Short mmCIF file of C-alpha atoms in Angstrom, two decimals:
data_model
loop_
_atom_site.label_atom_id
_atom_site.label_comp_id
_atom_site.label_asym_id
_atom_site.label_seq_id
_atom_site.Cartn_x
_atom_site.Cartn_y
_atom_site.Cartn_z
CA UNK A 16 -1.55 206.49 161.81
CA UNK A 17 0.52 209.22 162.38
CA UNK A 18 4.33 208.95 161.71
CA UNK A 19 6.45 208.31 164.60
CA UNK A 20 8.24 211.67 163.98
CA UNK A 21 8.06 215.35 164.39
CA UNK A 22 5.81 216.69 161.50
CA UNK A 23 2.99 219.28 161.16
CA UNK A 24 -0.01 218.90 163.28
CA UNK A 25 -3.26 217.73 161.92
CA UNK A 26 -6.24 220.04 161.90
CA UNK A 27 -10.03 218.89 161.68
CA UNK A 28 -11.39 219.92 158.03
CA UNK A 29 -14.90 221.99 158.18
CA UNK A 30 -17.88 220.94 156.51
CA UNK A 31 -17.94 222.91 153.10
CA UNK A 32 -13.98 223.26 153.09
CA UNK A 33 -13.79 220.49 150.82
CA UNK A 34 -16.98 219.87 149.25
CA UNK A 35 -16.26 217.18 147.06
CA UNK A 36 -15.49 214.85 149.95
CA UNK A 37 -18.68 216.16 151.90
CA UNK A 38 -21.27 213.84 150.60
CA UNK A 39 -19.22 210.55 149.97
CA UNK A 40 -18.25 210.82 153.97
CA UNK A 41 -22.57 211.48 155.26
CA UNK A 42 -23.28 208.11 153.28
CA UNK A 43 -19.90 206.05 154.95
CA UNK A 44 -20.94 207.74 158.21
CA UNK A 45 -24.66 205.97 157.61
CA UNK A 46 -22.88 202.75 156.84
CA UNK A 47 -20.72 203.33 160.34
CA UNK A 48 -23.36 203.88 162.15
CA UNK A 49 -25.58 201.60 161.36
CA UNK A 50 -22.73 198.84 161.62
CA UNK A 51 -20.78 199.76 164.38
CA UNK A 52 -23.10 201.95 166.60
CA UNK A 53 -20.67 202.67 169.30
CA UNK A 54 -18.19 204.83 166.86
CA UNK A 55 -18.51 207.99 166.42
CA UNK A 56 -18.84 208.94 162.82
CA UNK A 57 -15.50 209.69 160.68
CA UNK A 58 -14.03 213.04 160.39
CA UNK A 59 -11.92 214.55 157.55
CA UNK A 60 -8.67 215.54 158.98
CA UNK A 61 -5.59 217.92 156.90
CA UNK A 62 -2.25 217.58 157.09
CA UNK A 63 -0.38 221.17 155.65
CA UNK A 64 1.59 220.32 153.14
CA UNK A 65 5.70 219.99 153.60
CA UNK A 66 6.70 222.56 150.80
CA UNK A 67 4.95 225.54 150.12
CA UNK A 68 4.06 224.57 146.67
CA UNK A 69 2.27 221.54 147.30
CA UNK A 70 -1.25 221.02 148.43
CA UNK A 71 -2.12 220.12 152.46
CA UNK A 72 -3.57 216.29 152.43
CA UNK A 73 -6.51 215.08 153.50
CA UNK A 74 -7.59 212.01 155.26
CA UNK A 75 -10.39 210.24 156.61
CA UNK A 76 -9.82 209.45 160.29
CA UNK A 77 -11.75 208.44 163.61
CA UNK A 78 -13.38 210.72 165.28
CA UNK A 79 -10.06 209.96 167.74
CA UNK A 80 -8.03 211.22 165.14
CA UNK A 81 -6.45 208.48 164.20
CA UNK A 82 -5.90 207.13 160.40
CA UNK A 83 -4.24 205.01 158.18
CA UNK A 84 -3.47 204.73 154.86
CA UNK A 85 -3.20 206.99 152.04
CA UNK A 86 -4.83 210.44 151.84
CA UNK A 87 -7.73 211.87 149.89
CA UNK A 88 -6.37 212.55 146.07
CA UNK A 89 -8.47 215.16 144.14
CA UNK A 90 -8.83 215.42 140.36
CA UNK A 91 -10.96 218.34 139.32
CA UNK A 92 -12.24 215.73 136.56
CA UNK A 93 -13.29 213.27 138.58
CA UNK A 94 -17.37 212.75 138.85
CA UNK A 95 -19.42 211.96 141.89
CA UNK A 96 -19.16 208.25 141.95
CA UNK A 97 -15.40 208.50 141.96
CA UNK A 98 -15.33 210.35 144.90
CA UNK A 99 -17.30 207.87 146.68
CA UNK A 100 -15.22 205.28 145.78
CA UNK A 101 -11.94 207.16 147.02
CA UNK A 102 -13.53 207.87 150.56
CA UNK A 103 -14.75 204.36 150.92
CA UNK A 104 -11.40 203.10 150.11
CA UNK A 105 -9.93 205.29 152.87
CA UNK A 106 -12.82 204.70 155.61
CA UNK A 107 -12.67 201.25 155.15
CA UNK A 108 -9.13 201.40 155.36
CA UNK A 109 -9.05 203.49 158.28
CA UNK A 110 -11.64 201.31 159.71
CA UNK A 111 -10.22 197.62 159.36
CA UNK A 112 -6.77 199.05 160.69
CA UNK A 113 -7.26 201.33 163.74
CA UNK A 114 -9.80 199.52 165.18
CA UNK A 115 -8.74 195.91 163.89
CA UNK A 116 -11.36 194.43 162.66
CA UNK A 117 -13.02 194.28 159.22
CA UNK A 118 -14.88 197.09 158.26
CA UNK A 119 -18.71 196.63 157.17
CA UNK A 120 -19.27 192.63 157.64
CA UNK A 121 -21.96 191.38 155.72
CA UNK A 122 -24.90 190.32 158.23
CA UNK A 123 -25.95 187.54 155.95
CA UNK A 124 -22.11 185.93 156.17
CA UNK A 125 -20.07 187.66 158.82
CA UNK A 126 -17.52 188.54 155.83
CA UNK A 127 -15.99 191.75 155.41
CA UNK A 128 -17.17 193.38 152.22
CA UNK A 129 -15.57 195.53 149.36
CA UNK A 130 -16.95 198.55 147.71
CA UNK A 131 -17.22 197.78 144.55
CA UNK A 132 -19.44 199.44 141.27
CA UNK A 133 -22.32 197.52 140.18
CA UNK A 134 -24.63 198.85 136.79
CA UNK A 135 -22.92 202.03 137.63
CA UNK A 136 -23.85 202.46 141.77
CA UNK A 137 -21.05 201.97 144.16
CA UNK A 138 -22.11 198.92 146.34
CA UNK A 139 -20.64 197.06 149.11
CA UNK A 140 -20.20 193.28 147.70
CA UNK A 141 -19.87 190.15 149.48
CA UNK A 142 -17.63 187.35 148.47
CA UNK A 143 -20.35 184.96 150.08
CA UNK A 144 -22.10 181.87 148.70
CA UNK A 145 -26.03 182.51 148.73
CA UNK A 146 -27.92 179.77 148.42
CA UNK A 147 -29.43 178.74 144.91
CA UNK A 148 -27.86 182.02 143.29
CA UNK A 149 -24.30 181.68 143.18
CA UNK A 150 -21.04 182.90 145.20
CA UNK A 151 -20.76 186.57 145.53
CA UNK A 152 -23.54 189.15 145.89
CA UNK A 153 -24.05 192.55 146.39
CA UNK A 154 -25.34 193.35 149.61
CA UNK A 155 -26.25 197.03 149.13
CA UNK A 156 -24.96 200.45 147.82
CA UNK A 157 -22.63 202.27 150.05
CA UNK A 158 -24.91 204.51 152.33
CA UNK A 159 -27.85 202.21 152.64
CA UNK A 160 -26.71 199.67 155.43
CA UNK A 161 -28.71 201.11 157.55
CA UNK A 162 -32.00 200.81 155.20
CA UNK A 163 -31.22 196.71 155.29
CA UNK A 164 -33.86 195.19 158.16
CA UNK A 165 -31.97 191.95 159.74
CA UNK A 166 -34.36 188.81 159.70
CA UNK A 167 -36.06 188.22 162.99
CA UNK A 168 -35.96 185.01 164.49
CA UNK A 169 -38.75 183.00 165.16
CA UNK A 170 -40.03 183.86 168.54
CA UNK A 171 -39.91 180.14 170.60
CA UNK A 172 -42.39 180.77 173.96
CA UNK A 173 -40.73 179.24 176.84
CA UNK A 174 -43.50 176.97 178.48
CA UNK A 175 -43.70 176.65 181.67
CA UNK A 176 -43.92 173.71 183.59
CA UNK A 177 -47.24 173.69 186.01
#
């Protein structure tokens, strides 16, 4: 969320402008939309910077604009995977707090779930007791919500009465 005084005015950061942040935001955006269809997907917005010397910051926001929560920190060094994990921090933040709610829910628990590597992919886990295998799980790597089919129930024909 914006600060409740006078500062510099946010500006909406161009595909390409930052490329490292690029793909890590097209899979969260899957995982949005195929969680909560009604948003639109997230946008990378830039804040200039307050002295001249510093870098402008970036953040992951609504497509509203609004944020919250820290901004997007770059280390040349960093690999892939890292990044992923930095802009699923900061959607999920972004998420949970601007639109109150927890940010994905696991459809097998109705739990909000944590990104979180497993044998080296970043996944969204579950703290959630599965039956037969043990307490938490992971439900399935960030970006692929939307590959997960939901269970169908049973169809029950009504009968009707003569």
């Amino acid at each position: 969320m914006r600060a409740p005084f006078e500062g510099p005015e946010p500006r909406r950061v161009s595909p390409g402008e930052y490329p490292m942040w690029d793909l890590p935001l097209a899979l969260l955006n899957r995982d949005l939309a195929a969680t909560l269809p009604e948003q639109e997907p997230l946008q990378l917005l830039a804040l200039p910077p307050y002295a001249a010397d510093e870098p402008e910051s970036v953040y992951v926001a609504l497509a509203n604009g609004e944020w919250h929560g820290s901004h997007l920190y770059q280390d040349p060094a960093d690999a892939p995977a890292s990044a992923l994990a930095i802009v699923a921090d900061a959607a999920q933040e972004t998420v949970t707090e601007c639109l109150w709610q927890a940010w994905p829910l696991c459809a097998e628990h109705g739990l909000g779930m944590h990104p979180q590597d497993a044998d080296g992919q970043l996944s969204w886990w579950c703290a959630g007791e599965r039956l037969r295998r043990g307490s938490a799980h992971i439900r399935a790597a960030v970006g692929t919500l939307d590959t997960l089919v939901r269970p169908r129930r049973p169809n029950r024909k009504r009968r009707r009465a003569s």
